[in-house]
PDB file of C-alpha atoms and ligand atoms in Angstrom:
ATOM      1  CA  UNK A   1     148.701 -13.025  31.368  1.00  0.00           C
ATOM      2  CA  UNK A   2     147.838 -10.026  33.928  1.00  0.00           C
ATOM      3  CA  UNK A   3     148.887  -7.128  31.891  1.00  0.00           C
ATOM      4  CA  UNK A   4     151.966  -5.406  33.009  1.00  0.00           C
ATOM      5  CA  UNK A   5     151.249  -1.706  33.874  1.00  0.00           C
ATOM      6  CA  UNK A   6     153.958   0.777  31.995  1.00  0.00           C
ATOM      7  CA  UNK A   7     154.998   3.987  33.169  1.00  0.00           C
ATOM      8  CA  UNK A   8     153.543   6.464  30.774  1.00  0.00           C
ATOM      9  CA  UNK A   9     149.811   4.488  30.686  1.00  0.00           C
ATOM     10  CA  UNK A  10     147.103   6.913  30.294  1.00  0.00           C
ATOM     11  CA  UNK A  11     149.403   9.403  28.726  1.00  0.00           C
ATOM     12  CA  UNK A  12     148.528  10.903  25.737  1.00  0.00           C
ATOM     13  CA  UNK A  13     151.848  12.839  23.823  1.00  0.00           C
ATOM     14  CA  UNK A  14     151.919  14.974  21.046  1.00  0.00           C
ATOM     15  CA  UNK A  15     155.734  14.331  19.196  1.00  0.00           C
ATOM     16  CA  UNK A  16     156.912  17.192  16.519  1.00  0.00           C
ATOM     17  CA  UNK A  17     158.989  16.201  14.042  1.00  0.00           C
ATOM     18  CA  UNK A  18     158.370  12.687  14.223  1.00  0.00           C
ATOM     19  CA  UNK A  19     159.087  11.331  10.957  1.00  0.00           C
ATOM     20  CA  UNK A  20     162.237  10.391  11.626  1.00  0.00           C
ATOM     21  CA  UNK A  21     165.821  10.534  13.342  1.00  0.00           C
ATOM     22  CA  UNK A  22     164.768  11.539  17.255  1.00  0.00           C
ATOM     23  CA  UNK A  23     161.339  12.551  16.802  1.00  0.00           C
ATOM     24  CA  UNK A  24     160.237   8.841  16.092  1.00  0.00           C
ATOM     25  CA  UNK A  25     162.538   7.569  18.833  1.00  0.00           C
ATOM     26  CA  UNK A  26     161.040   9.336  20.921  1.00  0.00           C
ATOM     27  CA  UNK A  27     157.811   8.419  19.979  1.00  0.00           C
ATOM     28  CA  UNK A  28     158.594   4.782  20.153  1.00  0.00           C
ATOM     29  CA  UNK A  29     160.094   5.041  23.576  1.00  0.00           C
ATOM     30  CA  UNK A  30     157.226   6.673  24.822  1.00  0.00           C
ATOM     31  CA  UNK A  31     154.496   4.160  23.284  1.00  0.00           C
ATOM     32  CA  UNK A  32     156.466   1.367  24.657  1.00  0.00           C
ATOM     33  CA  UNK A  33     156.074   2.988  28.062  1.00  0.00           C
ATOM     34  CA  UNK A  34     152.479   3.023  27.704  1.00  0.00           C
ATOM     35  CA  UNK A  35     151.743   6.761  26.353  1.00  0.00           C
ATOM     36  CA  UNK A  36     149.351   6.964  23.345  1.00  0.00           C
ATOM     37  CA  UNK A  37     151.049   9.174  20.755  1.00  0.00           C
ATOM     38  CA  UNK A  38     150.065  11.765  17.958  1.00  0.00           C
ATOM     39  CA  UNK A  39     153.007  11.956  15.787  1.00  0.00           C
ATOM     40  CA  UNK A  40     153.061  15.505  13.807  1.00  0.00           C
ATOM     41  CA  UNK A  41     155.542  16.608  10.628  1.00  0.00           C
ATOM     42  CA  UNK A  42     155.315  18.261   7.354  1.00  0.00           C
ATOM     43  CA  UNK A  43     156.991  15.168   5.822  1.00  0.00           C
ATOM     44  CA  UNK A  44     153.468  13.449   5.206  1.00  0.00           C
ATOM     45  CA  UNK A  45     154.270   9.954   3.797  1.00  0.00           C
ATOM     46  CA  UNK A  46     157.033   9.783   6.572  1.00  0.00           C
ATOM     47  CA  UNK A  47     155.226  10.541   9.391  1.00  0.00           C
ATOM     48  CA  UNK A  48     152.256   8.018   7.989  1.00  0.00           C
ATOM     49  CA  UNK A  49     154.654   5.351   7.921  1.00  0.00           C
ATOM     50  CA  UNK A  50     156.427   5.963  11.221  1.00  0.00           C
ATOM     51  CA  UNK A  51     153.417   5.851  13.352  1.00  0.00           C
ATOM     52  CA  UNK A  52     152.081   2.945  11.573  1.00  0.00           C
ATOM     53  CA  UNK A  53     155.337   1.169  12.572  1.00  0.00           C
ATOM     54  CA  UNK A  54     155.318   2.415  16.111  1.00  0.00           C
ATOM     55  CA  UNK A  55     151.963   1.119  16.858  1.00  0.00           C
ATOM     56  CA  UNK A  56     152.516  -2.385  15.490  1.00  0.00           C
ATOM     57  CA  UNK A  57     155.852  -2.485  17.264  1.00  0.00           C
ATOM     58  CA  UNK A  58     154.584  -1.189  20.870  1.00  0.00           C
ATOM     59  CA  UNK A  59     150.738  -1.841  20.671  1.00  0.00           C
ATOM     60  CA  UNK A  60     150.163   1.704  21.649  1.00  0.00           C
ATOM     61  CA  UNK A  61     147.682   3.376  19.400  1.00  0.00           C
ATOM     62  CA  UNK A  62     149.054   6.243  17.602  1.00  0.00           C
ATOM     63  CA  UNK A  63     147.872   8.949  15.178  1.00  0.00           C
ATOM     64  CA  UNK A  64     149.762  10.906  12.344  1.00  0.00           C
ATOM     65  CA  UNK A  65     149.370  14.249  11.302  1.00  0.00           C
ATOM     66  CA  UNK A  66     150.909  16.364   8.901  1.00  0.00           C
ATOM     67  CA  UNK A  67     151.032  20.465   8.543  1.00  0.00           C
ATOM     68  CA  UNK A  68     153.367  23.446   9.311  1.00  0.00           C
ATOM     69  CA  UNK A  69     153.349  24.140  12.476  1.00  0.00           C
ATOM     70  CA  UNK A  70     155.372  26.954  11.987  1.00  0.00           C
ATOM     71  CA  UNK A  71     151.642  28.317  11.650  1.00  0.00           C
ATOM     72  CA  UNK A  72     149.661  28.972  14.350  1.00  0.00           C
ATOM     73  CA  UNK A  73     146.635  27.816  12.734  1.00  0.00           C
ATOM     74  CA  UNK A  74     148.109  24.491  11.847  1.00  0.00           C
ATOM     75  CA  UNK A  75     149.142  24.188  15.990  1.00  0.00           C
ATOM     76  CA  UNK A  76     145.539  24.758  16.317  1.00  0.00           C
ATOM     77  CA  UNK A  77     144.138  22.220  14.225  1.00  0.00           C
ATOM     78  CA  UNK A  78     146.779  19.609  15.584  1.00  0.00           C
ATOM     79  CA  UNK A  79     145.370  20.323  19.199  1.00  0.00           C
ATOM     80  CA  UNK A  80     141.583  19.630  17.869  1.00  0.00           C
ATOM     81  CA  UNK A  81     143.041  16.385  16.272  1.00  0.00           C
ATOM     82  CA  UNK A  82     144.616  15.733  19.661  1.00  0.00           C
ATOM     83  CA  UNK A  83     141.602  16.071  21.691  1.00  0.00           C
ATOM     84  CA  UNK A  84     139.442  14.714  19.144  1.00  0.00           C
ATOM     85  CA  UNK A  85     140.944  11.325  19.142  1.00  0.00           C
ATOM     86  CA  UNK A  86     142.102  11.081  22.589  1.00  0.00           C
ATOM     87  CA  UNK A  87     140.526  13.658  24.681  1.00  0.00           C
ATOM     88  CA  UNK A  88     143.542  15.548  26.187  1.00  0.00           C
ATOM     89  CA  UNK A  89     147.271  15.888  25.764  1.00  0.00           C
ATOM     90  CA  UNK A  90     149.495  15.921  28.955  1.00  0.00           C
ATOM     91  CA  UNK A  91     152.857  15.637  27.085  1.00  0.00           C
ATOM     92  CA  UNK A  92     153.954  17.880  24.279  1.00  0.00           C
ATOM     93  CA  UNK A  93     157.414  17.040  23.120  1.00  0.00           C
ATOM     94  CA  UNK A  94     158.817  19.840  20.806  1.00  0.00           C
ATOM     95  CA  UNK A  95     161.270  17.730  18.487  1.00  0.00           C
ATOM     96  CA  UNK A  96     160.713  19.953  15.302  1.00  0.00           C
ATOM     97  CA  UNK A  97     163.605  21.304  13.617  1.00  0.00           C
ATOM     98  CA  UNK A  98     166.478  21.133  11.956  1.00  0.00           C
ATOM     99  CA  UNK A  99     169.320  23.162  11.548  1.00  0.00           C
ATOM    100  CA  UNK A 100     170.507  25.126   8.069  1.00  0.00           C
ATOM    101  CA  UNK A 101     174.113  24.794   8.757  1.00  0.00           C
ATOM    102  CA  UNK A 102     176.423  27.236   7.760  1.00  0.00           C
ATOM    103  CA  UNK A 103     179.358  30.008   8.168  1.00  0.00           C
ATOM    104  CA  UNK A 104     176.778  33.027   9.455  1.00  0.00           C
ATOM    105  CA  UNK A 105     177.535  35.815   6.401  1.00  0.00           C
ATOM    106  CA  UNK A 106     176.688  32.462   4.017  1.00  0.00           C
ATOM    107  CA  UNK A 107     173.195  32.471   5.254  1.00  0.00           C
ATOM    108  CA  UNK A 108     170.868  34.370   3.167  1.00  0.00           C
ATOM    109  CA  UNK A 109     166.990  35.909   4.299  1.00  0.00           C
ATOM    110  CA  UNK A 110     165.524  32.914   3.689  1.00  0.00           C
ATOM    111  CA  UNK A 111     167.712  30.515   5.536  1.00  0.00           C
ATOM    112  CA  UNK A 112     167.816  32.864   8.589  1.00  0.00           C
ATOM    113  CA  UNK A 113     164.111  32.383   8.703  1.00  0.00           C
ATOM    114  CA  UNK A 114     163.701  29.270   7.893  1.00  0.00           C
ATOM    115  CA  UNK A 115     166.220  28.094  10.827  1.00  0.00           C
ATOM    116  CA  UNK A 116     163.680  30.448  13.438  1.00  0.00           C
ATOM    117  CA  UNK A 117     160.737  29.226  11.917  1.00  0.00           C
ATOM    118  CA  UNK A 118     161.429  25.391  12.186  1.00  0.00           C
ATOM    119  CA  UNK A 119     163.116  25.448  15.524  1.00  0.00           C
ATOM    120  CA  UNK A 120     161.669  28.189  17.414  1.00  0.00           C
ATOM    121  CA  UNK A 121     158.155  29.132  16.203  1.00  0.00           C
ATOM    122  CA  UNK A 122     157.238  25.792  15.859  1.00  0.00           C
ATOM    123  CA  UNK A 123     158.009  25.385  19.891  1.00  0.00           C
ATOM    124  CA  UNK A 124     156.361  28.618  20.540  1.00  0.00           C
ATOM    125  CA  UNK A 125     153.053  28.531  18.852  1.00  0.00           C
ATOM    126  CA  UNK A 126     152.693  24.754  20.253  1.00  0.00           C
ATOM    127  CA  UNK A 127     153.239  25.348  23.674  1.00  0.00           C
ATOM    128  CA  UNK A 128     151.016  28.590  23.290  1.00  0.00           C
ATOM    129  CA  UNK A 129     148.441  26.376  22.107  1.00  0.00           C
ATOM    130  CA  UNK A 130     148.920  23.054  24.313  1.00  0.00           C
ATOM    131  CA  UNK A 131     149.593  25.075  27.377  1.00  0.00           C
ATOM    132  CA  UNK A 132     145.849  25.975  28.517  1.00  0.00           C
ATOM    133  CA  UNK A 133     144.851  22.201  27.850  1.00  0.00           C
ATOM    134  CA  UNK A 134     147.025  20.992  30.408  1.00  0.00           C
ATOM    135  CA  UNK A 135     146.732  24.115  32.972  1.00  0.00           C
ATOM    136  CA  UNK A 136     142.829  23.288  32.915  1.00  0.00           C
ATOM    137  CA  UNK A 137     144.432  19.521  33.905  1.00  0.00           C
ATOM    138  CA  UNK A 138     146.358  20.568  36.441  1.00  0.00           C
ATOM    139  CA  UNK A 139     149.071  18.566  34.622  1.00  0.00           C
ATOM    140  CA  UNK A 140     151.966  18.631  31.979  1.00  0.00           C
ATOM    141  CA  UNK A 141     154.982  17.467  30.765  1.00  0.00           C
ATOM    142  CA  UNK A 142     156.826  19.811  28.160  1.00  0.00           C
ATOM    143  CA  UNK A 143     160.322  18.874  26.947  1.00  0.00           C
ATOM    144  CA  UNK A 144     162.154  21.081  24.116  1.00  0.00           C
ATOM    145  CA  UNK A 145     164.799  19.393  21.869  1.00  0.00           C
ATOM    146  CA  UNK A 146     167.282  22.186  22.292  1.00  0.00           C
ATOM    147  CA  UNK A 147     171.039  22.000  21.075  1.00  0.00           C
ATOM    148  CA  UNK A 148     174.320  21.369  23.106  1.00  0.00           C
ATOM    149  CA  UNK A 149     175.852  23.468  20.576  1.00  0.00           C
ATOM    150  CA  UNK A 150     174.364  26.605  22.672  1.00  0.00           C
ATOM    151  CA  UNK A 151     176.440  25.872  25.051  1.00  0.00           C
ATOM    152  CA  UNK A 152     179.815  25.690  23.163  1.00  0.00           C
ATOM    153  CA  UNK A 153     179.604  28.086  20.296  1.00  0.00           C
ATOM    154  CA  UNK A 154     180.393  25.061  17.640  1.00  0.00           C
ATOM    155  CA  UNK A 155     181.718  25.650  14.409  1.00  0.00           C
ATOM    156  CA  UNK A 156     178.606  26.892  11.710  1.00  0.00           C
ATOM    157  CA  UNK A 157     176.200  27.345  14.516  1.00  0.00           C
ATOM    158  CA  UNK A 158     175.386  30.711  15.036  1.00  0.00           C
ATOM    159  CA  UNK A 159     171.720  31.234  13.208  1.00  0.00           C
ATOM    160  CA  UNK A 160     170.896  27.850  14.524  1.00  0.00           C
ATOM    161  CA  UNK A 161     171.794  28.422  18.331  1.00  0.00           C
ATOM    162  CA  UNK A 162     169.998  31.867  18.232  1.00  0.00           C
ATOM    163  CA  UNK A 163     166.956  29.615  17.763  1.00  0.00           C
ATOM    164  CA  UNK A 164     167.756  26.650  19.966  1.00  0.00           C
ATOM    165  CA  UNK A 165     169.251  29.408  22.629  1.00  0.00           C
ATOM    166  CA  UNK A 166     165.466  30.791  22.328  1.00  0.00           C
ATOM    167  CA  UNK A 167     164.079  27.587  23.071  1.00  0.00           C
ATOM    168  CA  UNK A 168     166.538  27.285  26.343  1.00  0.00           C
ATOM    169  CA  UNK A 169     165.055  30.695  26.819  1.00  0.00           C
ATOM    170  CA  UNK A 170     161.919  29.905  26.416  1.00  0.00           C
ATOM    171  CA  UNK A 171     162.068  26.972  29.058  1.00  0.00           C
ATOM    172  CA  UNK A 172     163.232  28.620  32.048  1.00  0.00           C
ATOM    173  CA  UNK A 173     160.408  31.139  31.825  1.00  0.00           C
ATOM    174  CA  UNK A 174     157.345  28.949  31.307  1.00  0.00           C
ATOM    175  CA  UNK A 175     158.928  26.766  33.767  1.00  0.00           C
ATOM    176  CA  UNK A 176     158.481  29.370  36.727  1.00  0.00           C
ATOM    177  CA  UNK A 177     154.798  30.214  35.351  1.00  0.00           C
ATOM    178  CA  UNK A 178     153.118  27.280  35.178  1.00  0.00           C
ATOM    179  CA  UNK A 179     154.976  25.289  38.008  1.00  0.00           C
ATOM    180  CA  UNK A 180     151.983  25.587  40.589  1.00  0.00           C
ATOM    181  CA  UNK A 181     149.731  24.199  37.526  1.00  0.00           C
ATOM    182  CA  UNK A 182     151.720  20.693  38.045  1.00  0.00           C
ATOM    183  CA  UNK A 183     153.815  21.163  34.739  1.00  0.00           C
ATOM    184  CA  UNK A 184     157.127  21.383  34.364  1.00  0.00           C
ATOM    185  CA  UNK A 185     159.389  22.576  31.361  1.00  0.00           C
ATOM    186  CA  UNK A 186     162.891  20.829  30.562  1.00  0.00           C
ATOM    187  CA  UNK A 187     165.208  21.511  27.146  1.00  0.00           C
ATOM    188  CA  UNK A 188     167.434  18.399  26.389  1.00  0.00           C
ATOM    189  CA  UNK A 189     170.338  19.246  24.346  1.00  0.00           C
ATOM    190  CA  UNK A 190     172.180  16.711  22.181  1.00  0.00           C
ATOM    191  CA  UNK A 191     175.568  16.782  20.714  1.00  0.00           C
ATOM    192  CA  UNK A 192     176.217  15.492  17.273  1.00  0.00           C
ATOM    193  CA  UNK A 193     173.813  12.758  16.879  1.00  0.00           C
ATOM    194  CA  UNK A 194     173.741   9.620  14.794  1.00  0.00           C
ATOM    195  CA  UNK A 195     170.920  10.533  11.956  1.00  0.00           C
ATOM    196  CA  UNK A 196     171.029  10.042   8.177  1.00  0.00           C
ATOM    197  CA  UNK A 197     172.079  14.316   7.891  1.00  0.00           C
ATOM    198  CA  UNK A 198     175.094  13.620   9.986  1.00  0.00           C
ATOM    199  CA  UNK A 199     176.045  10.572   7.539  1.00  0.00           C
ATOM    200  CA  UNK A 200     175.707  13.072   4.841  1.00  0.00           C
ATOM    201  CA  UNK A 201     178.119  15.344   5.930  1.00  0.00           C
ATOM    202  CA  UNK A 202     180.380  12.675   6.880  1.00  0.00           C
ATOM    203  CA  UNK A 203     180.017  12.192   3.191  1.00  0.00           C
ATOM    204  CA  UNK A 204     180.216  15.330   1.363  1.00  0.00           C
ATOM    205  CA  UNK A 205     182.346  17.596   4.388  1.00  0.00           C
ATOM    206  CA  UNK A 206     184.044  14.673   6.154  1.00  0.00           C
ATOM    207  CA  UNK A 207     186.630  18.330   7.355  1.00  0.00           C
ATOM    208  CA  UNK A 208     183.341  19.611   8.707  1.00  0.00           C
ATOM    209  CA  UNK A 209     182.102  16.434  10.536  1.00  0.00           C
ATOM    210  CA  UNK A 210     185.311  15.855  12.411  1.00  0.00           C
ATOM    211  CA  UNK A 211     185.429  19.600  13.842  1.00  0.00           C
ATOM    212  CA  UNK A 212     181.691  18.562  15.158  1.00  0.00           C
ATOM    213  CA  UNK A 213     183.260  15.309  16.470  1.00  0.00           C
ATOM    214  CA  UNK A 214     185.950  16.289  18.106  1.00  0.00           C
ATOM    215  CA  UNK A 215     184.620  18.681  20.761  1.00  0.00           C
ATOM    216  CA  UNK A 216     183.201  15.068  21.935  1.00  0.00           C
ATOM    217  CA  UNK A 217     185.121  13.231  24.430  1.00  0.00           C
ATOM    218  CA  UNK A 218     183.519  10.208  23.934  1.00  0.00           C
ATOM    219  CA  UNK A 219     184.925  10.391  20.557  1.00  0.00           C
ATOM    220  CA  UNK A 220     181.270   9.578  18.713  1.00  0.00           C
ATOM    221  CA  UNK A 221     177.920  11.154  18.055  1.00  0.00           C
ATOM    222  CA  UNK A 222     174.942   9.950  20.381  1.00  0.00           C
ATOM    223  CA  UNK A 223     172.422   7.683  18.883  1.00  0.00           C
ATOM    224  CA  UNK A 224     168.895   8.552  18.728  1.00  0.00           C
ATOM    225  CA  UNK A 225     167.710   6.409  21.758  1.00  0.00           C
ATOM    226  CA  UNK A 226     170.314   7.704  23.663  1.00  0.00           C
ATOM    227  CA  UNK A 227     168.651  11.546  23.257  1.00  0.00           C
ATOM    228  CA  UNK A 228     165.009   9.697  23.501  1.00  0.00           C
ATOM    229  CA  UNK A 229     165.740   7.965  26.620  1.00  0.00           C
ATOM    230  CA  UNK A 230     166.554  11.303  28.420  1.00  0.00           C
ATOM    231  CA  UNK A 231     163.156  13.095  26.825  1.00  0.00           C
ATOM    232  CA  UNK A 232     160.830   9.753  28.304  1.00  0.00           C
ATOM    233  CA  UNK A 233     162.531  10.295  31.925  1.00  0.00           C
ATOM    234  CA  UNK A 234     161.347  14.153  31.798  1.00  0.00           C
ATOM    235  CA  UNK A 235     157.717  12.951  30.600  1.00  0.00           C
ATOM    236  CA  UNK A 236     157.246  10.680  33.454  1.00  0.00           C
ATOM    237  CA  UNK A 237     156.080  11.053  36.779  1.00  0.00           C
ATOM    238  CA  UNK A 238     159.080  10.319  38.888  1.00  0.00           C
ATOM    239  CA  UNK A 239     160.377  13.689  37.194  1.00  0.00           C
ATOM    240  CA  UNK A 240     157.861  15.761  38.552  1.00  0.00           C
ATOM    241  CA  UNK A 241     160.655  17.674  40.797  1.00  0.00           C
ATOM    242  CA  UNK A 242     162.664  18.571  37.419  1.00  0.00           C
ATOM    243  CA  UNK A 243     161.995  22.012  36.037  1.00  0.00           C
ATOM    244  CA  UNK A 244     163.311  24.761  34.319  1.00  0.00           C
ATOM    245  CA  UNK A 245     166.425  22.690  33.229  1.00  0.00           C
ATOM    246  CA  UNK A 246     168.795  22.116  30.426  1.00  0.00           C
ATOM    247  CA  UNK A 247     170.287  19.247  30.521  1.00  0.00           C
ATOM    248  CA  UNK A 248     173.059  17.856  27.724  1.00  0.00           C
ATOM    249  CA  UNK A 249     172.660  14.454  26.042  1.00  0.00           C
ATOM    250  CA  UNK A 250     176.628  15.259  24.978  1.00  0.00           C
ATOM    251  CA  UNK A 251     179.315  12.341  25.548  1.00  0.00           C
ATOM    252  CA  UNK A 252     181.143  15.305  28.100  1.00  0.00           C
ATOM    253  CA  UNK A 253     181.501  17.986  24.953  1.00  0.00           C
ATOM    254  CA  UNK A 254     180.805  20.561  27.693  1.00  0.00           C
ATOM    255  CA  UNK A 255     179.904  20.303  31.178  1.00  0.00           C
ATOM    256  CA  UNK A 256     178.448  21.683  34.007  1.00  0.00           C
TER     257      UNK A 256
HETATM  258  N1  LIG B 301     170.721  15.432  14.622  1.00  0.00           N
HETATM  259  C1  LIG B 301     171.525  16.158  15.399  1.00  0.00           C
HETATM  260  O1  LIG B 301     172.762  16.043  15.362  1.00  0.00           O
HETATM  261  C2  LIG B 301     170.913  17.147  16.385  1.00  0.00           C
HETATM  262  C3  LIG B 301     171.738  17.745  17.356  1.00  0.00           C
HETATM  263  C4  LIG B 301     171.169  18.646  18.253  1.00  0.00           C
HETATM  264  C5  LIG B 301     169.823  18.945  18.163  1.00  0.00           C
HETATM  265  N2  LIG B 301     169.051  18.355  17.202  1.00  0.00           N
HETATM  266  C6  LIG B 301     167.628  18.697  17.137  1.00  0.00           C
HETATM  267  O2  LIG B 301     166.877  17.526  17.374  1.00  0.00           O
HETATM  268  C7  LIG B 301     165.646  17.602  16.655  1.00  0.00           C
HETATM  269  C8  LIG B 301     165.482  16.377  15.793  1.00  0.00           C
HETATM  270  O3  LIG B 301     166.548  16.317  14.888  1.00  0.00           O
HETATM  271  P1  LIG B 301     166.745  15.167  13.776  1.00  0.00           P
HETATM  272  O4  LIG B 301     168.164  15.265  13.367  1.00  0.00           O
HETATM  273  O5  LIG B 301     166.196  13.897  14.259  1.00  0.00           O
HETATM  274  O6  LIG B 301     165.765  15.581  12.561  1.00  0.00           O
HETATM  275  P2  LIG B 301     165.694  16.833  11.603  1.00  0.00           P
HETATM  276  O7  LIG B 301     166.649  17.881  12.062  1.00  0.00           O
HETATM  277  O8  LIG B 301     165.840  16.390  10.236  1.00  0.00           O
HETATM  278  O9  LIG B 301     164.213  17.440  11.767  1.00  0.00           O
HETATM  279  C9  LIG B 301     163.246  17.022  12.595  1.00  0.00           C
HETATM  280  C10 LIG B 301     161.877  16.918  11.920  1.00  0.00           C
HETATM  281  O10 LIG B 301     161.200  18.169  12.060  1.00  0.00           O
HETATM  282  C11 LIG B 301     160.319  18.312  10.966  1.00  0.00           C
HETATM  283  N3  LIG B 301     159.953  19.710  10.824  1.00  0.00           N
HETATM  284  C12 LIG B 301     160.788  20.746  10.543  1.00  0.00           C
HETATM  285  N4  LIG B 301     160.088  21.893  10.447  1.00  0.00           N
HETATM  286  C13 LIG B 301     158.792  21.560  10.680  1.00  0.00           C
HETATM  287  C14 LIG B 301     157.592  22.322  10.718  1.00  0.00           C
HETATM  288  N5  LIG B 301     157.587  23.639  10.466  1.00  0.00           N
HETATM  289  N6  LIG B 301     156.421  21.685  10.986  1.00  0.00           N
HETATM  290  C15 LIG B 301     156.420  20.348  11.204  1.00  0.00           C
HETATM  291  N7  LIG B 301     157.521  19.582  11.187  1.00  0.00           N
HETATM  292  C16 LIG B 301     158.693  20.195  10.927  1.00  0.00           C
HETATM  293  C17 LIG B 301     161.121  17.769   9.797  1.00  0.00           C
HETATM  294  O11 LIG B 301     160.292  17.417   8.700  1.00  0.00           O
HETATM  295  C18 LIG B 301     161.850  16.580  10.417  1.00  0.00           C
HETATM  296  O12 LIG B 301     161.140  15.378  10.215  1.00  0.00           O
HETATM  297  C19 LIG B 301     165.687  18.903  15.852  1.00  0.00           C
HETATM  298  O13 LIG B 301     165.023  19.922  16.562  1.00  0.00           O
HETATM  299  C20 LIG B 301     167.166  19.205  15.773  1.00  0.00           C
HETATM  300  O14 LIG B 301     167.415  20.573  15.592  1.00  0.00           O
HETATM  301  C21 LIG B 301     169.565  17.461  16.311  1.00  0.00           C
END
């Protein structure tokens, strides 16, 4: 059999957050598209397993690899892994996150941090530390897993949109700089989406989960490959025209 070339061949991606939920869609999408992909967490027996099961499922190779990257250093050392095992990295998807979910006077110090440090510094030290890679390619693909809830003010969201809202922020801007170096910045922004956290509050605030439903008109959360399909068009070539842009994975919740 001739072998079948996939979009993303030759493409090397670096997935945060890729344990679970999106993150590992994501990374599965893109390995069945051809990419070769180093999946990067804190969560280390997660992330182990994941990419394990991603490579036997797609046949791409993949690599794990586990730190804070909250920390500048640990960006650094994931780039070195990068490059070490595959030589270059010409899509950096920045999936790391997580929101601490609350009424804004409940949050205390440490949550307020914690919700900038897992969302936002995470996204800025790696695309601080990915971006002169793929400038010295002349090539890049950077998508941001923002929030949809920036856009509507939901219910509980405040501490977490000031750090999603910086990664929108953060898009637009490095978009315009590095366009003539061939790469192009994009934020996609989910609703609600289908993950074991959103089963838990179903659980435990089922008040809570229905004011996050509602504002949906499709009347559900998206699923995971629903969000991951939208980050795989923005790492391809055919969106090479797309910049600067956040665009809602959202069932309608707002629009425009
Ligand atoms: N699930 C939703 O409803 C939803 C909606 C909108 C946006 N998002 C965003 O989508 C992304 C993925 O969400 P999810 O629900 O699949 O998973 P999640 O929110 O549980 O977290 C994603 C992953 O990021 C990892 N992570 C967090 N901080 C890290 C750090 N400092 N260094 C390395 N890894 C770190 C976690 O271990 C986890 O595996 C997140 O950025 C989240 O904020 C999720």
């Amino acid at each position: 059999m001739p072998d079948i070339k996939k979009s993303l061949d030759g493409q090397i991606a670096v997935v945060t957050g890729a344990a679970h939920g999106i993150g590992l869609a994501i990374s599965r999408q893109l390995a069945a598209q051809g990419a070769r992909v180093v999946m990067a967490d804190v969560l280390e027996e997660a992330v182990s397993a994941s990419a394990k099961t991603v490579q036997t499922e797609t046949g791409s190779d993949t690599l794990s690899w586990v730190g804070d990257l909250s920390r500048e250093d640990c960006v650094q050392a994931l780039l070195h892994a990068t490059l070490e095992r595959f030589g270059k990295a010409t899509i950096l998807v920045n999936n790391a996150g997580g929101g601490v979910i609350r009424p804004f006077l409940e949050h205390t110090p440490e949550t307020l941090r914690a919700t900038i440090d897992r969302n936002l510094w995470t996204t800025l030290w790696c695309c601080r530390v990915f971006l002169p890679d793929m400038i010295s390619l002349g090539y890049g693909r950077i998508i941001n897993i923002g929030a949809d809830s920036v856009r509507n003010g939901l219910w509980q969201h405040a501490a977490y949109n000031a750090a999603k809202g910086g990664m929108h922020g953060l898009t637009t801007g490095l978009a315009r700089e590095f366009a003539k170096h061939g790469i192009t910045v994009n934020t996609v922004a989910p609703c609600a989406v289908r993950t074991v956290a959103l089963e838990k509050v179903q659980e435990v605030n089922p008040a809570f989960a229905d004011q996050v439903l509602e504002v949906i008109p499709m009347g559900r959360a998206a699923e995971v490959d629903e969000v991951a399909s939208m980050a795989v068009y923005l790492a391809g070539k055919s969106a090479a025209f797309v910049t600067g842009q956040v665009i809602s994975v959202n069932g309608g919740s707002t629009m425009l």
